[in-house]
mmCIF file of C-alpha atoms in Angstrom:
data_model
loop_
_atom_site.group_PDB
_atom_site.id
_atom_site.type_symbol
_atom_site.label_atom_id
_atom_site.label_comp_id
_atom_site.label_asym_id
_atom_site.label_seq_id
_atom_site.Cartn_x
_atom_site.Cartn_y
_atom_site.Cartn_z
ATOM 1 C CA MET A 65 -0.032 0.091 -0.035
ATOM 2 C CA GLU A 66 1.002 3.783 -1.064
ATOM 3 C CA GLY A 67 1.130 6.829 1.250
ATOM 4 C CA PHE A 68 3.315 9.208 2.520
ATOM 5 C CA ILE A 69 4.833 10.334 6.126
ATOM 6 C CA ILE A 70 2.849 13.217 7.972
ATOM 7 C CA LYS A 71 4.563 12.441 10.967
ATOM 8 C CA ASN A 72 7.589 11.603 12.735
ATOM 9 C CA ILE A 73 8.501 11.168 16.644
ATOM 10 C CA SER A 74 11.969 9.167 17.120
ATOM 11 C CA ASN A 75 11.387 5.930 15.094
ATOM 12 C CA ASP A 76 7.696 5.898 14.689
ATOM 13 C CA TYR A 77 6.135 7.292 11.027
ATOM 14 C CA VAL A 78 2.773 7.937 10.636
ATOM 15 C CA VAL A 79 1.807 7.041 7.537
ATOM 16 C CA LYS A 80 -1.396 8.279 5.494
ATOM 17 C CA CYS A 81 -2.917 6.131 2.830
ATOM 18 C CA SER A 82 -5.810 7.585 1.411
ATOM 19 C CA ASN A 83 -7.890 8.290 4.109
ATOM 20 C CA ASN A 84 -6.383 5.761 6.395
ATOM 21 C CA ILE A 85 -3.667 6.610 9.202
ATOM 22 C CA TYR A 86 -1.048 4.005 9.817
ATOM 23 C CA ASN A 87 1.595 3.906 12.368
ATOM 24 C CA CYS A 88 4.811 2.041 11.200
ATOM 25 C CA LYS A 89 8.393 1.480 11.930
ATOM 26 C CA ALA A 90 10.883 1.680 9.269
ATOM 27 C CA ARG A 91 12.882 -1.717 7.783
ATOM 28 C CA GLY A 92 16.386 -1.994 9.115
ATOM 29 C CA LYS A 93 17.541 -2.082 5.594
ATOM 30 C CA PHE A 94 17.199 1.729 5.436
ATOM 31 C CA ARG A 95 19.649 2.120 7.916
ATOM 32 C CA ASN A 96 22.446 -0.208 5.914
ATOM 33 C CA MET A 97 21.379 2.130 3.304
ATOM 34 C CA LYS A 98 21.710 4.798 5.338
ATOM 35 C CA LEU A 99 18.685 6.232 4.237
ATOM 36 C CA VAL A 100 16.155 8.101 6.707
ATOM 37 C CA PRO A 101 13.002 8.340 6.326
ATOM 38 C CA LEU A 102 11.484 11.825 6.402
ATOM 39 C CA VAL A 103 8.185 13.554 6.591
ATOM 40 C CA GLY A 104 6.874 14.126 3.084
ATOM 41 C CA ASP A 105 8.287 10.947 1.895
ATOM 42 C CA TYR A 106 5.957 8.993 -0.311
ATOM 43 C CA VAL A 107 6.121 5.039 0.540
ATOM 44 C CA THR A 108 5.175 1.763 0.237
ATOM 45 C CA ILE A 109 4.071 -0.023 3.507
ATOM 46 C CA ASP A 110 3.083 -3.396 5.242
ATOM 47 C CA GLU A 111 -0.204 -2.300 6.288
ATOM 48 C CA LYS A 112 -0.546 -5.805 8.147
ATOM 49 C CA ASP A 113 2.719 -5.707 9.941
ATOM 50 C CA LEU A 114 3.225 -1.883 9.902
ATOM 51 C CA TYR A 115 6.731 -1.552 8.419
ATOM 52 C CA ILE A 116 7.921 1.060 5.802
ATOM 53 C CA LEU A 117 8.936 -1.393 2.566
ATOM 54 C CA ASP A 118 10.307 1.715 0.544
ATOM 55 C CA ILE A 119 11.110 4.823 -0.014
ATOM 56 C CA LYS A 120 10.340 6.635 -3.700
ATOM 57 C CA GLU A 121 12.625 9.003 -5.334
ATOM 58 C CA ARG A 122 12.402 12.424 -3.735
ATOM 59 C CA LYS A 123 12.350 15.623 -5.495
ATOM 60 C CA ASN A 124 14.281 17.792 -2.654
ATOM 61 C CA SER A 125 15.149 17.388 0.757
ATOM 62 C CA LEU A 126 16.012 19.421 3.804
ATOM 63 C CA VAL A 127 18.336 19.088 6.689
ATOM 64 C CA ARG A 128 16.601 21.349 9.411
ATOM 65 C CA PRO A 129 13.910 20.787 9.076
ATOM 66 C CA SER A 130 14.095 17.089 8.085
ATOM 67 C CA ILE A 131 11.635 17.078 5.561
ATOM 68 C CA ALA A 132 11.378 15.827 2.075
ATOM 69 C CA ASN A 133 9.374 16.604 -1.541
ATOM 70 C CA VAL A 134 8.692 20.235 -0.019
ATOM 71 C CA ASP A 135 6.726 22.507 -2.711
ATOM 72 C CA GLN A 136 7.427 25.753 -1.343
ATOM 73 C CA ALA A 137 8.772 27.644 2.326
ATOM 74 C CA ILE A 138 7.310 30.508 4.157
ATOM 75 C CA ILE A 139 9.511 32.123 5.974
ATOM 76 C CA VAL A 140 8.068 33.568 8.987
ATOM 77 C CA SER A 141 9.589 37.196 9.809
ATOM 78 C CA SER A 142 8.714 39.425 12.652
ATOM 79 C CA VAL A 143 9.028 42.812 12.110
ATOM 80 C CA LYS A 144 9.072 43.890 15.933
ATOM 81 C CA SER A 145 9.827 41.765 18.919
ATOM 82 C CA PRO A 146 11.904 40.219 18.120
ATOM 83 C CA GLU A 147 13.255 42.704 15.273
ATOM 84 C CA LEU A 148 13.370 41.931 11.771
ATOM 85 C CA ASP A 149 16.415 39.881 11.386
ATOM 86 C CA THR A 150 17.479 40.427 7.521
ATOM 87 C CA TYR A 151 20.796 38.350 7.883
ATOM 88 C CA LEU A 152 18.647 35.321 8.415
ATOM 89 C CA LEU A 153 15.796 36.244 6.222
ATOM 90 C CA ASP A 154 18.691 36.558 3.484
ATOM 91 C CA LYS A 155 20.301 33.472 4.254
ATOM 92 C CA LEU A 156 17.071 31.564 4.393
ATOM 93 C CA LEU A 157 15.919 33.000 0.841
ATOM 94 C CA THR A 158 19.445 32.009 -0.522
ATOM 95 C CA ILE A 159 19.357 28.812 0.479
ATOM 96 C CA ILE A 160 15.839 27.921 0.068
ATOM 97 C CA SER A 161 16.172 28.796 -3.599
ATOM 98 C CA TYR A 162 19.357 26.719 -4.066
ATOM 99 C CA ASN A 163 17.396 23.493 -2.522
ATOM 100 C CA ASN A 164 14.662 24.455 -5.732
ATOM 101 C CA ILE A 165 11.952 25.070 -3.036
ATOM 102 C CA GLU A 166 9.998 28.450 -3.851
ATOM 103 C CA PRO A 167 10.438 30.903 -0.940
ATOM 104 C CA ILE A 168 7.423 33.259 0.123
ATOM 105 C CA ILE A 169 8.298 36.010 2.748
ATOM 106 C CA CYS A 170 5.490 36.841 5.409
ATOM 107 C CA PHE A 171 5.984 39.426 7.918
ATOM 108 C CA THR A 172 4.507 39.047 11.190
ATOM 109 C CA LYS A 173 3.722 41.388 14.199
ATOM 110 C CA LEU A 174 3.219 44.826 12.084
ATOM 111 C CA ASP A 175 0.495 45.942 14.582
ATOM 112 C CA LEU A 176 3.397 46.477 16.712
ATOM 113 C CA LEU A 177 4.901 49.063 14.741
ATOM 114 C CA SER A 178 5.037 52.913 14.951
ATOM 115 C CA LYS A 179 3.649 54.934 12.126
ATOM 116 C CA GLU A 180 7.240 55.709 11.347
ATOM 117 C CA GLU A 181 8.332 52.007 11.845
ATOM 118 C CA ARG A 182 5.470 50.607 9.332
ATOM 119 C CA ILE A 183 6.716 53.494 6.466
ATOM 120 C CA GLU A 184 10.168 51.765 6.781
ATOM 121 C CA ILE A 185 9.108 47.898 6.857
ATOM 122 C CA ASP A 186 6.563 48.608 3.529
ATOM 123 C CA ASN A 187 9.572 50.096 1.809
ATOM 124 C CA ILE A 188 11.257 46.995 2.782
ATOM 125 C CA GLN A 189 8.302 44.660 1.814
ATOM 126 C CA GLU A 190 8.026 46.659 -1.366
ATOM 127 C CA TYR A 191 11.723 46.071 -2.768
ATOM 128 C CA TYR A 192 11.648 41.711 -1.992
ATOM 129 C CA SER A 193 8.312 41.855 -3.981
ATOM 130 C CA LYS A 194 9.926 44.327 -6.637
ATOM 131 C CA ILE A 195 12.829 41.721 -7.105
ATOM 132 C CA GLY A 196 10.627 38.966 -7.220
ATOM 133 C CA TYR A 197 9.807 37.209 -4.212
ATOM 134 C CA LYS A 198 6.426 36.590 -3.232
ATOM 135 C CA VAL A 199 5.496 38.503 0.257
ATOM 136 C CA VAL A 200 2.587 38.200 2.519
ATOM 137 C CA THR A 201 2.020 39.392 5.791
ATOM 138 C CA ASN A 202 0.318 37.291 8.351
ATOM 139 C CA GLU A 203 -2.752 40.209 7.999
ATOM 140 C CA ASP A 204 -3.338 38.667 4.481
ATOM 141 C CA LYS A 205 -5.288 35.648 5.831
ATOM 142 C CA ASN A 206 -7.546 35.503 2.343
ATOM 143 C CA LYS A 207 -4.233 35.113 0.310
ATOM 144 C CA PHE A 208 -2.985 32.264 2.184
ATOM 145 C CA ARG A 209 -5.893 29.928 0.400
ATOM 146 C CA GLU A 210 -4.038 30.342 -3.004
ATOM 147 C CA ILE A 211 -0.692 29.959 -1.776
ATOM 148 C CA LEU A 212 -1.264 26.654 0.509
ATOM 149 C CA LYS A 213 -3.411 24.680 -1.824
ATOM 150 C CA ASN A 214 -2.455 21.389 -3.062
ATOM 151 C CA LYS A 215 1.147 22.037 -1.729
ATOM 152 C CA ILE A 216 3.534 20.743 0.583
ATOM 153 C CA THR A 217 4.899 24.106 2.737
ATOM 154 C CA VAL A 218 7.529 24.249 5.424
ATOM 155 C CA LEU A 219 7.048 27.300 7.561
ATOM 156 C CA THR A 220 10.587 28.117 8.830
ATOM 157 C CA GLY A 221 12.216 31.732 10.341
ATOM 158 C CA GLN A 222 13.575 32.994 13.365
ATOM 159 C CA SER A 223 12.595 32.052 16.706
ATOM 160 C CA GLY A 224 9.463 33.845 17.996
ATOM 161 C CA ALA A 225 8.611 35.246 14.738
ATOM 162 C CA GLY A 226 5.071 33.680 15.033
ATOM 163 C CA LYS A 227 5.103 30.470 12.905
ATOM 164 C CA SER A 228 2.503 28.358 15.281
ATOM 165 C CA SER A 229 0.763 31.368 15.718
ATOM 166 C CA LEU A 230 0.255 32.023 11.803
ATOM 167 C CA LEU A 231 -0.790 28.159 11.940
ATOM 168 C CA ASN A 232 -3.446 28.796 14.467
ATOM 169 C CA LEU A 233 -4.625 31.711 12.789
ATOM 170 C CA LEU A 234 -5.294 29.705 9.545
ATOM 171 C CA ASP A 235 -7.146 26.759 11.385
ATOM 172 C CA LYS A 236 -8.058 27.053 14.901
ATOM 173 C CA ARG A 237 -8.844 23.385 14.888
ATOM 174 C CA LEU A 238 -5.007 23.395 15.311
ATOM 175 C CA ASP A 239 -4.493 24.798 18.580
ATOM 176 C CA LEU A 240 -0.685 24.507 18.641
ATOM 177 C CA ARG A 241 1.344 25.702 21.815
ATOM 178 C CA THR A 242 2.982 28.914 21.519
ATOM 179 C CA ASP A 243 5.049 31.021 24.348
ATOM 180 C CA GLU A 244 5.722 34.247 25.260
ATOM 181 C CA ILE A 245 8.873 36.153 23.369
ATOM 182 C CA SER A 246 11.553 36.049 26.036
ATOM 183 C CA LYS A 247 12.252 39.463 27.028
ATOM 184 C CA ALA A 248 15.677 38.486 28.454
ATOM 185 C CA LEU A 249 17.030 36.841 25.151
ATOM 186 C CA ASN A 250 14.713 38.812 22.894
ATOM 187 C CA ARG A 251 13.920 35.532 21.024
ATOM 188 C CA GLY A 252 11.084 32.605 21.012
ATOM 189 C CA LYS A 253 11.392 29.667 23.409
ATOM 190 C CA HIS A 254 11.197 26.718 21.014
ATOM 191 C CA THR A 255 7.811 25.164 21.253
ATOM 192 C CA THR A 256 7.438 22.349 18.432
ATOM 193 C CA ARG A 257 8.945 19.196 19.356
ATOM 194 C CA HIS A 258 8.446 16.895 16.350
ATOM 195 C CA THR A 259 7.882 17.026 12.708
ATOM 196 C CA GLU A 260 4.158 16.890 11.595
ATOM 197 C CA LEU A 261 2.382 17.646 8.621
ATOM 198 C CA TYR A 262 -1.183 19.304 9.184
ATOM 199 C CA GLU A 263 -3.769 19.753 6.464
ATOM 200 C CA VAL A 264 -4.567 23.540 6.312
ATOM 201 C CA MET A 265 -6.590 24.913 3.661
ATOM 202 C CA ASP A 266 -6.442 22.285 1.458
ATOM 203 C CA GLY A 267 -2.652 21.774 1.788
ATOM 204 C CA TYR A 268 0.082 20.286 3.905
ATOM 205 C CA VAL A 269 1.862 22.456 6.146
ATOM 206 C CA VAL A 270 4.954 21.666 8.599
ATOM 207 C CA ASP A 271 5.501 23.441 11.730
ATOM 208 C CA THR A 272 9.465 23.510 12.469
ATOM 209 C CA PRO A 273 11.255 24.812 15.765
ATOM 210 C CA GLY A 274 12.576 27.852 15.163
ATOM 211 C CA PHE A 275 16.570 27.748 14.239
ATOM 212 C CA SER A 276 19.462 29.925 13.102
ATOM 213 C CA ASN A 277 22.315 27.682 12.580
ATOM 214 C CA VAL A 278 21.254 26.702 9.173
ATOM 215 C CA ASP A 279 24.365 27.003 6.813
ATOM 216 C CA PHE A 280 25.548 27.203 3.347
ATOM 217 C CA HIS A 281 26.675 23.174 3.789
ATOM 218 C CA GLY A 282 27.806 22.308 -0.020
ATOM 219 C CA MET A 283 27.073 25.962 -1.745
ATOM 220 C CA SER A 284 30.163 27.296 -3.367
ATOM 221 C CA ALA A 285 29.840 31.119 -3.610
ATOM 222 C CA MET A 286 28.875 31.020 -7.121
ATOM 223 C CA ASP A 287 26.154 29.085 -5.670
ATOM 224 C CA ILE A 288 25.350 31.978 -3.245
ATOM 225 C CA ARG A 289 25.683 34.455 -6.184
ATOM 226 C CA ASP A 290 23.197 32.636 -8.431
ATOM 227 C CA ASN A 291 20.451 31.986 -5.693
ATOM 228 C CA MET A 292 20.252 35.774 -4.470
ATOM 229 C CA LYS A 293 18.190 37.151 -7.102
ATOM 230 C CA GLU A 294 19.672 40.954 -7.438
ATOM 231 C CA MET A 295 23.001 39.110 -7.894
ATOM 232 C CA PHE A 296 22.380 36.801 -10.434
ATOM 233 C CA ASP A 297 20.000 38.665 -12.617
ATOM 234 C CA ASN A 298 22.115 41.296 -13.282
ATOM 235 C CA LEU A 299 25.152 39.656 -13.785
ATOM 236 C CA ASP A 300 24.795 39.989 -17.851
ATOM 237 C CA TYR A 301 25.132 43.810 -17.171
ATOM 238 C CA CYS A 302 28.563 43.023 -15.887
ATOM 239 C CA LYS A 303 31.507 43.567 -17.804
ATOM 240 C CA TYR A 304 32.497 40.027 -16.567
ATOM 241 C CA ARG A 305 30.259 36.770 -16.779
ATOM 242 C CA ASP A 306 32.001 35.199 -13.773
ATOM 243 C CA CYS A 307 31.782 38.543 -11.751
ATOM 244 C CA MET A 308 31.299 38.221 -8.256
ATOM 245 C CA HIS A 309 30.051 41.843 -7.722
ATOM 246 C CA ILE A 310 32.654 42.495 -4.987
ATOM 247 C CA LYS A 311 36.240 43.876 -6.300
ATOM 248 C CA GLU A 312 35.683 43.765 -9.958
ATOM 249 C CA ASP A 313 35.090 47.073 -12.216
ATOM 250 C CA GLY A 314 32.157 47.379 -14.294
ATOM 251 C CA CYS A 315 29.940 45.634 -12.045
ATOM 252 C CA MET A 316 26.510 46.339 -12.226
ATOM 253 C CA VAL A 317 25.343 45.154 -8.671
ATOM 254 C CA LYS A 318 28.353 47.781 -7.038
ATOM 255 C CA ASN A 319 26.594 50.442 -9.285
ATOM 256 C CA LEU A 320 22.930 49.571 -8.124
ATOM 257 C CA VAL A 321 24.002 49.709 -4.618
ATOM 258 C CA ASN A 322 25.602 53.168 -4.927
ATOM 259 C CA SER A 323 22.405 54.271 -6.633
ATOM 260 C CA LYS A 324 20.494 52.526 -4.072
ATOM 261 C CA ASP A 325 18.667 50.467 -6.256
ATOM 262 C CA ILE A 326 19.711 47.549 -4.322
ATOM 263 C CA LEU A 327 19.195 47.424 -0.604
ATOM 264 C CA ILE A 328 22.084 47.902 1.443
ATOM 265 C CA SER A 329 21.175 45.258 3.576
ATOM 266 C CA ARG A 330 20.904 42.810 0.868
ATOM 267 C CA TYR A 331 24.425 43.609 -0.586
ATOM 268 C CA ASP A 332 26.249 43.794 2.925
ATOM 269 C CA ASN A 333 24.684 40.484 3.571
ATOM 270 C CA TYR A 334 25.741 38.736 0.258
ATOM 271 C CA LYS A 335 29.272 39.927 1.094
ATOM 272 C CA TYR A 336 29.108 38.411 4.421
ATOM 273 C CA PHE A 337 27.961 35.385 2.787
ATOM 274 C CA ILE A 338 30.336 35.423 0.315
ATOM 275 C CA GLY A 339 33.455 36.228 2.528
ATOM 276 C CA ASN A 340 32.634 33.693 4.946
ATOM 277 C CA ASN A 341 31.280 30.335 2.868
ATOM 278 C CA LYS A 342 32.750 27.381 3.624
ATOM 279 C CA GLY A 343 31.699 25.453 0.608
ATOM 280 C CA ASN A 344 33.797 24.670 -2.671
#
């Protein structure tokens, strides 16, 4: 019988086959193959003995969170308490794009902003939209039905940004546990303890622990460049086809930064990513 994994706690896997749910264990052969079943995996199971027999080929997979066959990732980014972390946002956008997953930005907690702060955040939101990213806020509840329908979506982003709160807003039946922001640390407490797919608005969404230790594992400097939209989209206008937009003359990206057509925080983050990249 074929189905897909919707939940994993330790060595137990919840597999959905049509409208039936099975609690399964993984066969020992996967350990010998150094293959770990992941939430999102399409699998064949023995419904009598409750074992996963086979894992279908994946189109992609992530390490943190541990999930496979993701269509899109919503990066939940708080704009206040905690403050907007453009470094983590740009890092996640780059890594998610590299993994052939569509990134979507969701800004939260806009109601906490002053009028002046809201203008600044609106400008940042407009910039990310202009360069080609899909951007929403947690105030755009009606837009999420179209975004989530028939997709496997991962929610990620900074701790305390409101991932579980967003899911509760989209579907009150979930009633996911949330904790208050730790004012002393200015970050959220981890409230999610396992990986699970929830049925939300005709799609599946995974709520994951907040994390910040993602890195550019396996990515070269050019991979980073090619997965930051402005750095790749303006490459044809640079003097050199292999321009890295840092020291080269005739660089269109540096010109656009100087004219403020490229957000300075994006360029600063890009330079930091390249300078500290430990990939190939």
